Every structure is written in structure tokens, then in C-alpha cells.
Amino acid sequence: MPERSILNPRSPATDFSVALLNEFVRLGVRDLVLCPGARSQALALAAAELERAGSIRLHVRTDERSAGFLSVGLALETGLPALVVVTSGTAVANLHPSVLEAHHAGVPMILLTADRPAELRGIRSNQTTVQAGLFGVATRLCLDVPAPVGEPDETAIAVVLARQAMDASTGVVTAAPGPVQLNLAFREPLSAAAPFSLPVIPRGPAAELGAAPELLPDGPAMLLSVGPRTVVVAGDGAGPAAEELAHAGGWPLLAEVSSGARFGPNLIVHYRELLAAVDLGGDVERVIVFGHPTLSREIPALIARDGVETIVVAPTGLEWYNPGRAARAFTRSVGADAACTAAARTPAGREWLGRWVMTSRALAEAAADEGRAPIDKRGITRAELAVLRAPLTRALLVDAVWRASWPHDRLVLGASRLIREADKRVPGKKITVLANRGLAGIDGTIATALGVALASQAEPEPRSAGVTRALLGDLTFLHDVGSLLLAPGEAEPRLQVIVGVDGGGSIFDGLEVAATAPAEAMERVLYTPRKVDLKSLAAAYGWDYEIAATRADLERALTGAPTRPTILEVPLLR
Ligand SMILES: Cc1ncc(C[n+]2csc(CCOP(=O)(O)OP(=O)(O)O)c2C)c(N)n1
Ligand SMILES: [Mg+2]
């Protein structure tokens, strides 16, 4: 019979877990997400103690899929990996979607997956599978750590493991931040019976996401020279470097909505239409790409076009963006040489940028005029009143959310139509916009937004005084309903989840196949109609609920900053 932990005041599992988590705290880890389980109890109890000592922020979740995406959101906001502690078996497999997202998006993440010791594997022991290596190439490092037995050097081993995990996850080793799995075997007694307390560990310095590898201290790896008609493309996560280069070279900036570079005088909001225009898009000779473009067909088409030279810039990452395998140059950093920056200030240099900016501006004005009603002498017109009372469109919804967002806020965009609508129309603004574009899944969006919200408002040093808004479609929302389940007693996120309800996946209505396939079949297997009472759902999970059916309702719902987790339902026509 296995020994019961109640008989053991000490447990190698607890000693090892305490040493491991302490070292992570010392290295700067702030957040630990855990799901309950017996095999992982030593880690869980050590985590509870660390929370009590004020050394970590502990987030307890039921569903490991939610826990995984919560850690993605926390890391997106803080730039640091969060620890994710789970028990053995299917619990580990439930982390897989978030691991893939973190792998493809380059988000640091450290999984501590508890496992049976070697002697209990491969003999049909309960809740035992092959966990180490489960995530394959998606982890930067995966170590199958034997069960501690109480040898004196085990705490030293734990310290080394924590350092290895941090380095691999933050990209010190591979120049590619991403997931790490420490598969930790534990033998009975699974934790110590005697209570223990932890010294308060001084926190390590916080690193910034993607800032870890200092690859090129001596300036950019590649200098661009003057000549070809150039555009700068900023895909998801590109960051301000894209805007800086566009500015230095005097080039149009085609920046997606979650690029972190959608601002500045060179921004071309209506880049899709302009790329389609022969005398603008057709004239492009060179493309400099930052980040991960995923929202338009025009960008990959441009890069794949004959005669276009493409340079791909990524400070970190394992794979290079390369549509049609047409790009020829790949670099970790780029700059414009002196002749380039000088040429940008000449009339000829300004002409290229000017054409793009003027045309895009004209398109923006035309789009704005469509919704504008003529003003009459009495102030607000009947037509304006009608606009306020009219049903909402996706365009009105994204415009209103964009207008309501400020630099101290966070905006998380789900996959599907609303992010594309935003990308097509919202003007430049220096706000933080995040989206899981690593794999563009409709899973885990609520959990990711919760992570962003909780990390941004975290005491004692909140990174933001604002609110987090998540804007997503109804299927995306329903996919992640389980993440609404919060732990009583934990800090409540200032999060407003805004759901565009059009009854199903209306993005598929825009596919070419919709014109030829039987309408009934399209409805049944692609649009997939769903009807859920969100008000009852909100009540069941203890979230506040509002509905905005008109523009006036929406403006109201977006001005009062929510103090509690809130669901805002916005009915949309399909
Ligand atoms: C995990 C996952 N499953 C399936 C898909 C394919 N997919 C892309 S968009 C979409 C429908 C989204 O519907 P909704 O959130 O209501 O947005 P809408 O298209 O209506 O704007 C689906 C199923 C995906 N991206 N991720
Ligand atoms: Mg929908």
C-alpha cells in the first residue's frame, strides 16, 4: 500500500516544489495559474503559500484549456511567462490549443505538468499517459523530470530547472519565446502533511516580451538603401519598429489593427483598396514586412507578385513569414540608410507617400460621409435621431469600440469578422490591441482577455488604470463559455466582453462556396446557427449583463467603465 502523506511530515515532492516555485519567483515570474488535481498537490499547496506570502498572483481555474489561454493573456500583457500547474492525464492535453497558439505567436509560457513516476507508467495506472513530449515541436524545451526522492541535491536541481525553463521560454536560448514543459513526476507522499511557510523571496527584474535576446547591440542587421518604391507592412505583433522605419524612409505604412503600429502620419488605413489600385499597389517594388499579417488577401498577393522584392523582419521567432515562398531576404532588424532618410524629404520622395496618404484619406472621408445625416437648424435632426435608434452594424460597432478605447485601456479582438471589419476602417490610434493571431483560433478568447485584464490591473503596481474590452463573435464567445467560471475571492477583472450576436458563423457567408453550395447545407455545416440566452448565461456565471440594440445604447454601454466582469450583447444582422 502506498504511504499516506498524512503520516509524513516531510515530502520530497513538497521540498522540490517549494524550491522550484521559489526560484521562478526569484527570476521574476508574477503569475501562476493552476487547476486542481491530486498528483500536482505539492505544487498547488506551495503556490497557495506563495500567494499568502504575497510573492505571486494565483489564478485558480477548473478547465485546463481556460488556464492555458489565461496564461497567454497574462504573458501578452506582462511580457513574462506565467506558470501553469496541472495534474496528469487529459488535464495536460487540454493545454494543447493554448500551447500551439503560444508557439506560433511567440508567447512565453511555462507548463508544470504533474505525472506518475517511472514505475507507474506503461502499466495502465489510473490517469497515466505519455505526457512528456506531448506537444512535440511546439515546446522550446521539454524535460521529463524524475520524481524527487529526498536526495540532498534535489533543490539545487530544481533551481537549475527553473532557470533553464525561463531562458528557453523567454527566448534567451532560441531567440524565439514560446512554451516550455517541465513534466514533473511525483511519488507518494505527494505532499508534506506538516504545514510550512515560505520566506518572502525578493522578486526578480521583469523582462519585456521579445526583448530578451539582445541580438544586435551595434545597430540594425540590414540597412535599406534608396531606390525602389517601398511600402512597410505591419502584421500582428509588429510593434512600433514598423512605424519608425516607415517614418524614416518616408514610406506608406500598411498596419493591421493588432500590429501595435497602427498610428502615425504614414498610416494607410484603406490599404486593401489601394493595393488593388493599379497606380498605387501596382507600382510597389519593395515590401518590408514586420510581424505576422493574417487579415487580408491583398498583402500575401502583393508579396507573391512578380517583380516585388520582399524583406522580412522579425527580432525573434522560429519561422519566417513567407507567402508563396517569394521573400528572398530575412533579417532580425532593419534600418534606413542616410541616403534613404534624406531622399524621403525630397519632393520626389514625398510624392510616393503623398499619393497613398491622400487616396486613403479620401476613401476614409467617403466612408464617414455614408453614415452622416445632414444637420438642420434645430440641432439634432430627425435623421440623426433615426441613426441613433437604428440597429447596429459591424462598422458602427467597431467604430464605437475604437473611439471608446484609450492608451490606458486594452482591446482584445477575437477571430472572424469583427477584427477584419476593424482592420478595414479604424483610424490610427496609439492603443494596445491584442489578438491571438498565432493560429487565429476561435478558442480561448475570453480566457486570453481575462489574462490581459487581470495582469493590466494587478495590484500593487497596475500597468493600466483602464478597462479591457474583448470584441468577438457569438460562436467565438460560446466556444469559450467555460472561461467565464471565475474563482470566488480572486480579484475581479475590469473586463467587458462585447459579443456581436448574428446567430452563427456569418464569416462563412462570404466564402466563394456560399454562391454555389446548397443554402441549407451551408447553413447546417458552416454558418451553424446557435441561439443561447446570454442574459441567463451571464446570470448563471455571476457576470453583469447589458444589451445594446441601438447606437445610443452602445454609446452608453461603452462610456461607463465596467467595474465588474460584464457581458455586452450586441445584436447584429447576419
Ligand atoms: C478553434 C477553431 N475552430 C474553428 C475555426 C474556424 N472558424 C473561423 S471563424 C468561425 C466562425 C466564427 O463565428 P463568430 O464568432 O460568430 O463570428 P462571425 O463570423 O459571425 O463574425 C469558425 C468556426 C477556428 N478559427 N478556430
Ligand atoms: Mg457570429
XYZ file of C-alpha atoms and ligand atoms in Angstrom:
601
model
C 0.000 0.000 0.000
C 1.344 3.439 -0.768
C 2.220 5.533 2.191
C -0.307 8.236 3.045
C 1.045 11.731 3.156
C -0.695 12.294 6.489
C 1.995 10.088 8.056
C 4.813 12.114 6.536
C 5.659 15.469 7.965
C 8.113 15.877 5.084
C 7.797 15.068 1.422
C 10.475 15.261 -1.284
C 7.657 16.354 -3.633
C 6.963 19.376 -1.433
C 10.635 20.249 -0.915
C 11.243 20.088 -4.641
C 8.074 22.068 -5.494
C 8.915 24.802 -2.997
C 12.457 25.135 -4.357
C 11.219 25.207 -7.944
C 8.473 27.800 -7.452
C 10.698 29.957 -5.254
C 13.301 30.102 -7.983
C 10.682 31.090 -10.563
C 9.603 33.937 -8.289
C 13.224 34.990 -7.867
C 13.587 35.017 -11.651
C 10.665 37.408 -11.968
C 7.601 35.238 -12.559
C 4.497 37.046 -11.278
C 1.546 34.837 -12.159
C 0.694 31.209 -11.542
C -2.404 29.593 -12.984
C -3.432 26.256 -11.566
C -6.111 23.637 -11.925
C -6.822 21.173 -9.133
C -5.537 17.599 -9.045
C -4.004 15.097 -6.627
C -0.733 14.437 -8.442
C 0.074 18.154 -8.576
C -0.816 18.843 -4.929
C 2.708 19.683 -3.777
C 2.980 22.399 -6.423
C -0.550 23.618 -5.671
C -0.007 23.873 -1.931
C 3.336 25.602 -2.426
C 1.580 28.027 -4.784
C -1.091 28.767 -2.177
C 1.659 29.527 0.311
C 3.442 31.807 -2.166
C 0.201 33.665 -2.719
C -0.262 34.046 1.025
C 3.261 35.455 1.294
C 2.449 37.964 -1.467
C 5.064 36.524 -3.830
C 2.781 35.544 -6.709
C -0.656 36.217 -8.108
C -2.512 32.912 -8.078
C -5.333 32.218 -10.540
C -7.277 29.036 -9.897
C -9.286 27.625 -12.770
C -11.268 24.443 -13.353
C -10.740 23.879 -17.071
C -7.129 23.478 -18.182
C -7.947 24.871 -21.623
C -9.060 28.096 -19.921
C -5.969 28.030 -17.709
C -3.686 27.737 -20.731
C -5.245 30.663 -22.574
C -5.376 32.703 -19.364
C -1.597 32.304 -19.201
C -1.349 33.505 -22.812
C -3.257 36.679 -21.906
C -1.163 37.253 -18.784
C 2.031 36.895 -20.827
C 0.785 39.161 -23.611
C 0.287 41.897 -21.056
C 3.362 41.390 -18.852
C 5.889 40.013 -21.340
C 6.705 37.292 -18.819
C 5.753 33.642 -18.814
C 3.052 32.617 -16.356
C 3.383 29.203 -14.728
C 0.604 26.734 -15.452
C 0.242 23.860 -12.992
C -1.922 20.868 -13.897
C -2.364 17.256 -12.872
C -1.711 14.192 -15.041
C -3.728 12.711 -17.904
C -6.241 14.570 -20.064
C -5.569 17.680 -17.959
C -2.295 18.078 -19.847
C -3.888 17.534 -23.248
C -6.370 20.341 -22.542
C -3.428 22.751 -22.630
C -2.673 21.897 -26.240
C -4.663 24.658 -28.009
C -3.000 27.387 -25.958
C 0.421 25.773 -26.381
C 0.021 25.876 -30.157
C -1.118 29.492 -30.063
C 1.833 30.426 -27.829
C 4.223 28.521 -30.100
C 3.055 30.239 -33.268
C 2.658 33.674 -31.726
C 5.938 33.515 -29.773
C 4.353 33.968 -26.351
C 6.327 32.709 -23.330
C 4.604 30.025 -21.234
C 5.861 27.505 -18.660
C 3.852 24.356 -18.050
C 4.417 22.308 -14.924
C 2.613 19.048 -15.657
C 2.493 16.553 -12.793
C 2.991 12.904 -13.724
C 3.263 9.419 -12.268
C 6.823 8.245 -11.527
C 8.549 5.824 -13.915
C 7.441 2.654 -12.101
C 3.757 3.546 -12.589
C 3.955 4.315 -16.294
C 3.026 1.871 -19.039
C 1.086 -0.473 -16.752
C -2.409 1.040 -17.103
C -2.130 3.013 -13.875
C -5.008 5.385 -13.368
C -4.794 8.779 -15.105
C -1.428 7.940 -16.673
C -0.452 8.606 -20.274
C 2.610 9.696 -22.228
C 2.836 13.357 -21.238
C 6.437 14.291 -21.820
C 6.795 15.469 -25.390
C 3.038 15.532 -25.938
C 3.324 18.973 -27.532
C 6.075 17.929 -29.933
C 7.876 20.728 -31.725
C 5.626 23.347 -30.118
C 7.776 23.474 -26.968
C 11.134 25.235 -26.861
C 12.187 22.841 -24.123
C 10.557 19.731 -22.681
C 12.131 17.886 -19.767
C 10.822 14.708 -18.195
C 11.957 15.162 -14.612
C 12.200 12.035 -12.433
C 10.388 12.014 -9.109
C 12.362 13.590 -6.281
C 13.305 11.085 -3.591
C 14.809 13.357 -0.975
C 18.456 13.406 -2.134
C 20.290 16.487 -0.869
C 20.987 17.909 -4.344
C 17.351 17.934 -5.436
C 16.650 21.529 -4.509
C 19.720 22.582 -6.482
C 18.345 20.634 -9.447
C 15.020 22.436 -9.068
C 16.802 25.796 -9.199
C 18.636 24.861 -12.389
C 15.414 23.585 -13.971
C 13.644 26.861 -13.253
C 16.462 28.829 -14.878
C 16.524 26.566 -17.920
C 12.752 26.897 -18.295
C 12.845 30.693 -18.000
C 15.668 31.042 -20.527
C 14.042 28.740 -23.054
C 10.597 30.279 -22.654
C 11.679 33.909 -22.911
C 13.836 33.258 -25.951
C 17.283 33.628 -24.414
C 18.234 30.249 -25.857
C 16.473 30.139 -29.204
C 15.652 33.797 -29.927
C 12.081 32.526 -30.040
C 9.904 32.974 -26.945
C 7.390 30.174 -26.513
C 6.121 27.270 -24.427
C 8.234 25.103 -22.128
C 7.058 21.906 -20.488
C 8.544 20.572 -17.268
C 6.895 17.187 -16.849
C 7.340 16.543 -13.157
C 6.984 13.042 -11.756
C 5.893 12.836 -8.141
C 5.923 9.810 -5.889
C 3.986 9.339 -2.666
C 3.868 11.026 -0.254
C 2.594 13.576 -2.769
C 2.945 16.438 -0.304
C 4.041 17.144 3.219
C 1.499 16.808 5.984
C 3.170 19.383 8.181
C 2.373 22.998 7.422
C 5.272 25.005 6.124
C 5.873 28.636 5.488
C 7.996 30.321 2.905
C 10.438 33.136 3.197
C 9.383 36.174 1.186
C 11.540 35.989 -1.924
C 12.650 39.252 -3.499
C 11.206 39.403 -6.981
C 13.499 39.359 -9.939
C 13.508 42.026 -12.609
C 10.706 41.950 -15.143
C 11.732 41.350 -18.734
C 9.707 42.590 -21.667
C 8.244 40.186 -24.183
C 10.525 39.698 -27.121
C 13.148 41.943 -25.605
C 15.175 39.088 -24.178
C 17.644 38.359 -26.948
C 19.878 41.368 -27.447
C 20.994 40.178 -30.830
C 22.324 43.264 -32.453
C 23.677 45.785 -29.994
C 25.562 47.555 -32.783
C 22.575 48.727 -34.809
C 20.345 47.123 -37.392
C 21.457 43.984 -39.178
C 20.338 45.315 -42.553
C 20.390 48.854 -43.914
C 17.967 49.701 -46.685
C 19.187 51.863 -49.483
C 17.308 54.392 -51.515
C 15.666 53.422 -54.763
C 12.710 51.112 -55.080
C 9.158 52.302 -54.388
C 8.668 50.773 -50.943
C 5.811 50.005 -48.564
C 6.103 48.843 -44.947
C 3.687 46.114 -43.876
C 2.962 45.584 -40.178
C 1.195 42.360 -39.299
C 0.076 41.175 -35.878
C 2.607 41.949 -33.153
C 4.888 44.013 -35.403
C 5.335 46.709 -32.768
C 6.464 50.334 -33.139
C 9.617 49.423 -35.135
C 7.463 49.181 -38.275
C 6.163 52.706 -37.812
C 9.683 54.004 -37.111
C 11.028 52.519 -40.333
C 8.106 53.834 -42.393
C 8.719 57.256 -40.911
C 12.476 57.172 -41.514
C 12.149 56.036 -45.109
C 9.088 58.144 -45.909
C 7.149 55.037 -46.911
C 3.459 54.150 -46.656
C 2.656 52.055 -43.572
C 0.141 49.251 -44.114
C -0.509 48.301 -40.484
C -3.021 45.711 -39.370
C -5.261 46.532 -36.438
C -3.373 44.328 -33.930
C 0.084 45.256 -35.236
C 0.969 47.675 -32.465
C 1.978 50.039 -35.294
C -1.393 51.408 -36.376
C -0.561 55.046 -35.847
C 1.483 57.894 -37.217
C 1.331 60.132 -40.283
C 2.354 57.392 -42.745
C -0.527 55.063 -41.825
C -2.679 53.900 -44.737
C -6.000 52.760 -43.253
C -7.525 51.759 -46.589
C -4.531 49.715 -47.696
C -6.614 46.920 -49.215
C -8.332 49.165 -51.744
C -5.081 50.942 -52.516
C -3.194 47.713 -53.106
C -5.866 46.782 -55.611
C -5.398 50.108 -57.449
C -3.053 49.740 -60.421
C -1.304 53.076 -59.956
C -0.536 52.532 -56.277
C -0.418 48.842 -55.394
C 0.725 48.115 -58.938
C 3.701 50.473 -58.517
C 5.128 48.817 -55.407
C 8.643 47.478 -55.949
C 9.770 46.623 -52.434
C 7.921 45.389 -49.319
C 9.342 45.368 -45.811
C 7.268 43.082 -43.575
C 7.144 43.159 -39.791
C 5.011 40.845 -37.633
C 2.500 38.303 -38.863
C -0.019 39.562 -41.431
C -3.155 37.400 -41.463
C -6.146 39.629 -42.102
C -6.137 40.383 -45.808
C -5.592 38.557 -49.070
C -4.012 41.622 -50.621
C -0.782 41.527 -48.587
C 0.219 37.944 -49.473
C -0.822 38.607 -53.083
C 1.433 41.672 -53.198
C 4.419 39.758 -51.857
C 3.906 36.855 -54.249
C 3.707 39.190 -57.263
C 6.496 39.050 -59.846
C 8.947 41.901 -59.605
C 8.251 42.700 -55.950
C 11.247 42.375 -53.634
C 10.297 41.400 -50.085
C 12.371 41.706 -46.932
C 11.005 40.009 -43.820
C 11.991 41.448 -40.443
C 11.481 39.565 -37.163
C 13.545 40.165 -33.999
C 12.524 36.736 -32.677
C 10.797 33.602 -33.920
C 11.387 30.175 -35.412
C 9.574 30.511 -38.735
C 9.705 33.357 -41.219
C 6.565 34.805 -42.790
C 6.914 33.971 -46.471
C 3.743 33.823 -48.592
C 4.266 31.956 -51.828
C 7.889 31.458 -50.660
C 8.556 34.630 -52.603
C 10.570 36.553 -49.997
C 14.318 36.478 -50.519
C 15.740 38.344 -47.542
C 15.175 37.684 -43.835
C 16.644 39.725 -41.034
C 16.352 40.285 -37.296
C 16.389 44.082 -37.628
C 16.412 46.729 -40.289
C 17.047 50.427 -40.716
C 17.057 53.044 -43.472
C 20.466 54.384 -44.503
C 21.280 58.100 -44.543
C 20.586 58.493 -48.264
C 17.217 56.867 -47.743
C 16.136 59.212 -44.966
C 17.397 62.196 -46.961
C 15.521 61.056 -50.069
C 12.328 60.789 -48.021
C 12.463 64.579 -47.520
C 12.803 65.445 -51.209
C 9.762 66.300 -53.363
C 10.158 63.033 -55.281
C 10.326 61.052 -52.043
C 7.291 62.824 -50.629
C 5.288 62.252 -53.806
C 5.138 58.461 -53.332
C 3.939 58.663 -49.727
C 1.639 61.600 -50.521
C -0.280 59.652 -53.144
C -1.016 56.854 -50.701
C -1.974 59.143 -47.830
C -4.252 61.364 -49.935
C -6.063 58.463 -51.570
C -6.584 56.648 -48.292
C -7.836 59.849 -46.684
C -10.339 60.406 -49.481
C -11.669 56.879 -49.022
C -11.974 57.411 -45.256
C -13.939 60.629 -45.773
C -16.277 58.945 -48.218
C -16.874 56.101 -45.756
C -17.546 58.530 -42.904
C -19.995 60.547 -45.007
C -22.162 57.494 -45.615
C -23.400 57.341 -42.023
C -23.612 61.112 -41.515
C -27.006 62.805 -41.607
C -27.351 66.466 -42.652
C -27.650 68.798 -39.661
C -30.651 71.142 -39.602
C -31.143 74.399 -37.736
C -32.708 72.904 -34.622
C -29.514 70.953 -33.838
C -30.208 67.264 -33.824
C -32.180 66.214 -36.855
C -34.806 63.620 -37.288
C -32.366 61.771 -39.485
C -29.762 61.860 -36.729
C -32.272 60.583 -34.224
C -33.098 57.805 -36.620
C -29.400 56.932 -36.840
C -29.156 56.762 -33.055
C -32.157 54.443 -32.941
C -31.256 52.333 -35.943
C -29.991 48.783 -35.495
C -26.269 48.435 -35.210
C -23.924 47.336 -37.948
C -20.471 45.816 -37.572
C -18.972 49.081 -38.834
C -20.796 51.117 -36.176
C -19.813 48.600 -33.519
C -16.082 48.612 -34.269
C -16.065 52.404 -34.696
C -17.719 52.889 -31.308
C -15.388 50.460 -29.519
C -12.354 52.091 -31.168
C -13.500 55.567 -30.156
C -14.073 54.394 -26.564
C -10.571 52.892 -26.252
C -7.675 54.902 -24.829
C -3.993 54.192 -24.223
C -4.682 53.059 -20.661
C -7.256 50.524 -21.931
C -6.724 47.160 -23.593
C -8.623 45.812 -26.575
C -8.662 42.085 -27.354
C -10.120 41.097 -30.720
C -11.499 37.631 -31.429
C -11.011 35.873 -34.746
C -13.552 36.195 -37.589
C -15.470 39.157 -38.998
C -15.195 41.883 -36.387
C -11.389 42.017 -36.404
C -11.486 42.251 -40.209
C -14.088 44.989 -40.063
C -11.871 46.887 -37.627
C -8.828 46.345 -39.819
C -10.674 47.762 -42.811
C -11.725 51.015 -41.216
C -10.371 52.179 -37.871
C -8.064 55.208 -37.944
C -4.615 55.387 -36.395
C -4.549 55.464 -32.601
C -1.838 54.521 -30.130
C -3.762 51.932 -28.146
C -2.928 48.379 -27.120
C -4.734 45.906 -29.356
C -4.160 42.207 -28.881
C -5.405 39.178 -30.777
C -4.498 35.504 -30.890
C -3.289 35.517 -34.495
C -0.695 32.778 -33.975
C -3.285 30.298 -35.210
C -6.336 32.589 -35.365
C -8.459 30.121 -33.393
C -11.915 30.978 -32.155
C -10.996 29.175 -28.914
C -9.748 30.701 -25.671
C -10.596 34.331 -26.438
C -12.430 35.044 -23.175
C -9.617 33.422 -21.177
C -6.979 35.425 -23.061
C -8.863 38.662 -22.405
C -9.186 37.745 -18.727
C -5.416 37.293 -18.568
C -4.812 40.671 -20.193
C -7.307 42.370 -17.873
C -6.017 40.750 -14.686
C -2.362 41.447 -15.482
C -3.012 45.023 -16.562
C -4.900 45.988 -13.406
C -2.840 43.900 -10.958
C -2.002 45.425 -7.588
C 0.260 46.766 -6.197
C 1.580 48.270 -9.454
C -1.217 48.236 -12.045
C 0.096 48.533 -15.579
C -3.113 50.218 -16.633
C -5.870 52.157 -14.925
C -8.288 51.466 -17.728
C -10.594 48.662 -18.796
C -10.079 45.677 -21.020
C -12.620 45.118 -23.764
C -12.903 41.937 -25.757
C -14.777 42.201 -29.039
C -15.807 38.882 -30.524
C -18.437 36.972 -32.485
C -21.101 34.807 -30.900
C -19.595 31.424 -31.841
C -16.217 32.586 -30.553
C -17.912 33.586 -27.305
C -19.835 30.323 -26.981
C -16.686 28.321 -27.718
C -15.100 29.664 -24.532
C -18.075 29.961 -22.182
C -16.250 27.759 -19.668
C -13.748 30.555 -19.121
C -16.491 32.688 -17.543
C -16.081 30.481 -14.485
C -14.059 32.586 -12.045
C -12.793 31.722 -8.584
C -14.610 33.456 -5.725
C -12.296 35.678 -3.723
C -9.899 36.398 -6.595
C -9.580 39.937 -7.944
C -12.414 40.671 -10.367
C -11.266 41.710 -13.824
C -12.398 45.051 -15.227
C -13.397 43.285 -18.393
C -16.224 43.976 -20.804
C -16.821 41.112 -23.203
C -18.666 42.545 -26.209
C -20.419 39.860 -28.239
C -21.647 40.545 -31.768
C -24.616 38.202 -31.998
C -25.557 37.241 -35.547
C -26.722 33.716 -34.757
C -23.694 31.759 -36.027
C -20.515 31.952 -38.033
C -21.505 34.561 -40.576
C -17.952 34.875 -41.924
C -18.666 31.772 -43.985
C -21.426 33.608 -45.891
C -18.594 35.466 -47.614
C -16.822 32.362 -48.913
C -16.913 31.729 -52.668
C -18.559 28.368 -51.983
C -21.591 30.137 -50.491
C -22.586 31.171 -54.006
C -22.699 27.599 -55.311
C -23.321 25.178 -52.405
C -26.906 24.366 -51.360
C -28.032 27.105 -48.970
C -29.423 24.603 -46.495
C -26.149 22.717 -46.325
C -24.158 25.940 -45.898
C -26.472 26.844 -43.054
C -26.211 23.467 -41.353
C -22.459 22.826 -41.537
C -20.739 26.234 -41.888
C -22.908 29.009 -40.510
C -24.041 26.565 -37.786
C -26.972 28.508 -36.272
C -26.925 28.794 -32.489
C -29.267 30.520 -30.111
C -28.254 30.944 -26.493
C -29.810 33.256 -23.916
C -26.716 35.263 -22.973
C -28.547 37.057 -20.182
C -29.260 33.788 -18.376
C -25.774 32.587 -19.123
C -24.296 35.736 -17.584
C -26.504 35.336 -14.533
C -25.510 31.687 -14.157
C -21.819 32.607 -14.081
C -22.270 35.745 -11.968
C -21.318 38.220 -14.704
C -23.083 41.537 -15.232
C -25.068 41.748 -18.445
C -26.148 44.534 -20.785
C -27.644 44.598 -24.241
C -27.125 47.352 -26.817
C -29.609 47.237 -29.664
C -29.076 50.785 -30.923
C -26.242 53.238 -31.305
C -27.477 55.209 -28.326
C -27.452 52.067 -26.139
C -23.987 51.215 -27.352
C -22.516 54.649 -26.650
C -23.979 54.437 -23.143
C -22.634 50.951 -22.505
C -19.162 51.960 -23.652
C -18.855 55.174 -21.662
C -19.456 53.868 -18.161
C -16.308 51.832 -17.472
C -17.345 48.471 -16.044
C -16.106 47.774 -12.550
C -17.194 44.130 -12.695
C -16.833 41.467 -15.380
C -19.566 42.304 -17.866
C -21.071 40.776 -20.975
C -22.386 43.279 -23.503
C -24.624 41.678 -26.117
C -24.876 43.483 -29.445
C -27.434 42.034 -31.869
C -26.212 42.218 -35.466
C -27.863 41.368 -38.745
C -26.358 38.368 -40.425
C -10.813 26.531 -32.783
C -11.335 26.953 -34.116
N -12.324 26.231 -34.699
C -12.828 26.603 -35.887
C -12.353 27.710 -36.535
C -12.922 28.124 -37.890
N -13.713 29.353 -37.758
C -13.228 30.545 -38.143
S -14.307 31.787 -37.959
C -15.502 30.747 -37.373
C -16.875 31.264 -37.048
C -16.854 32.344 -36.043
O -18.158 32.758 -35.768
P -18.435 34.022 -34.878
O -17.518 34.041 -33.740
O -19.886 34.054 -34.554
O -18.012 35.232 -35.813
P -18.745 35.769 -37.141
O -18.157 35.013 -38.275
O -20.203 35.512 -37.019
O -18.391 37.207 -37.188
C -15.021 29.441 -37.307
C -15.804 28.284 -36.856
C -11.309 28.429 -35.909
N -10.769 29.519 -36.448
N -10.850 28.038 -34.700
Mg -21.409 35.161 -35.376
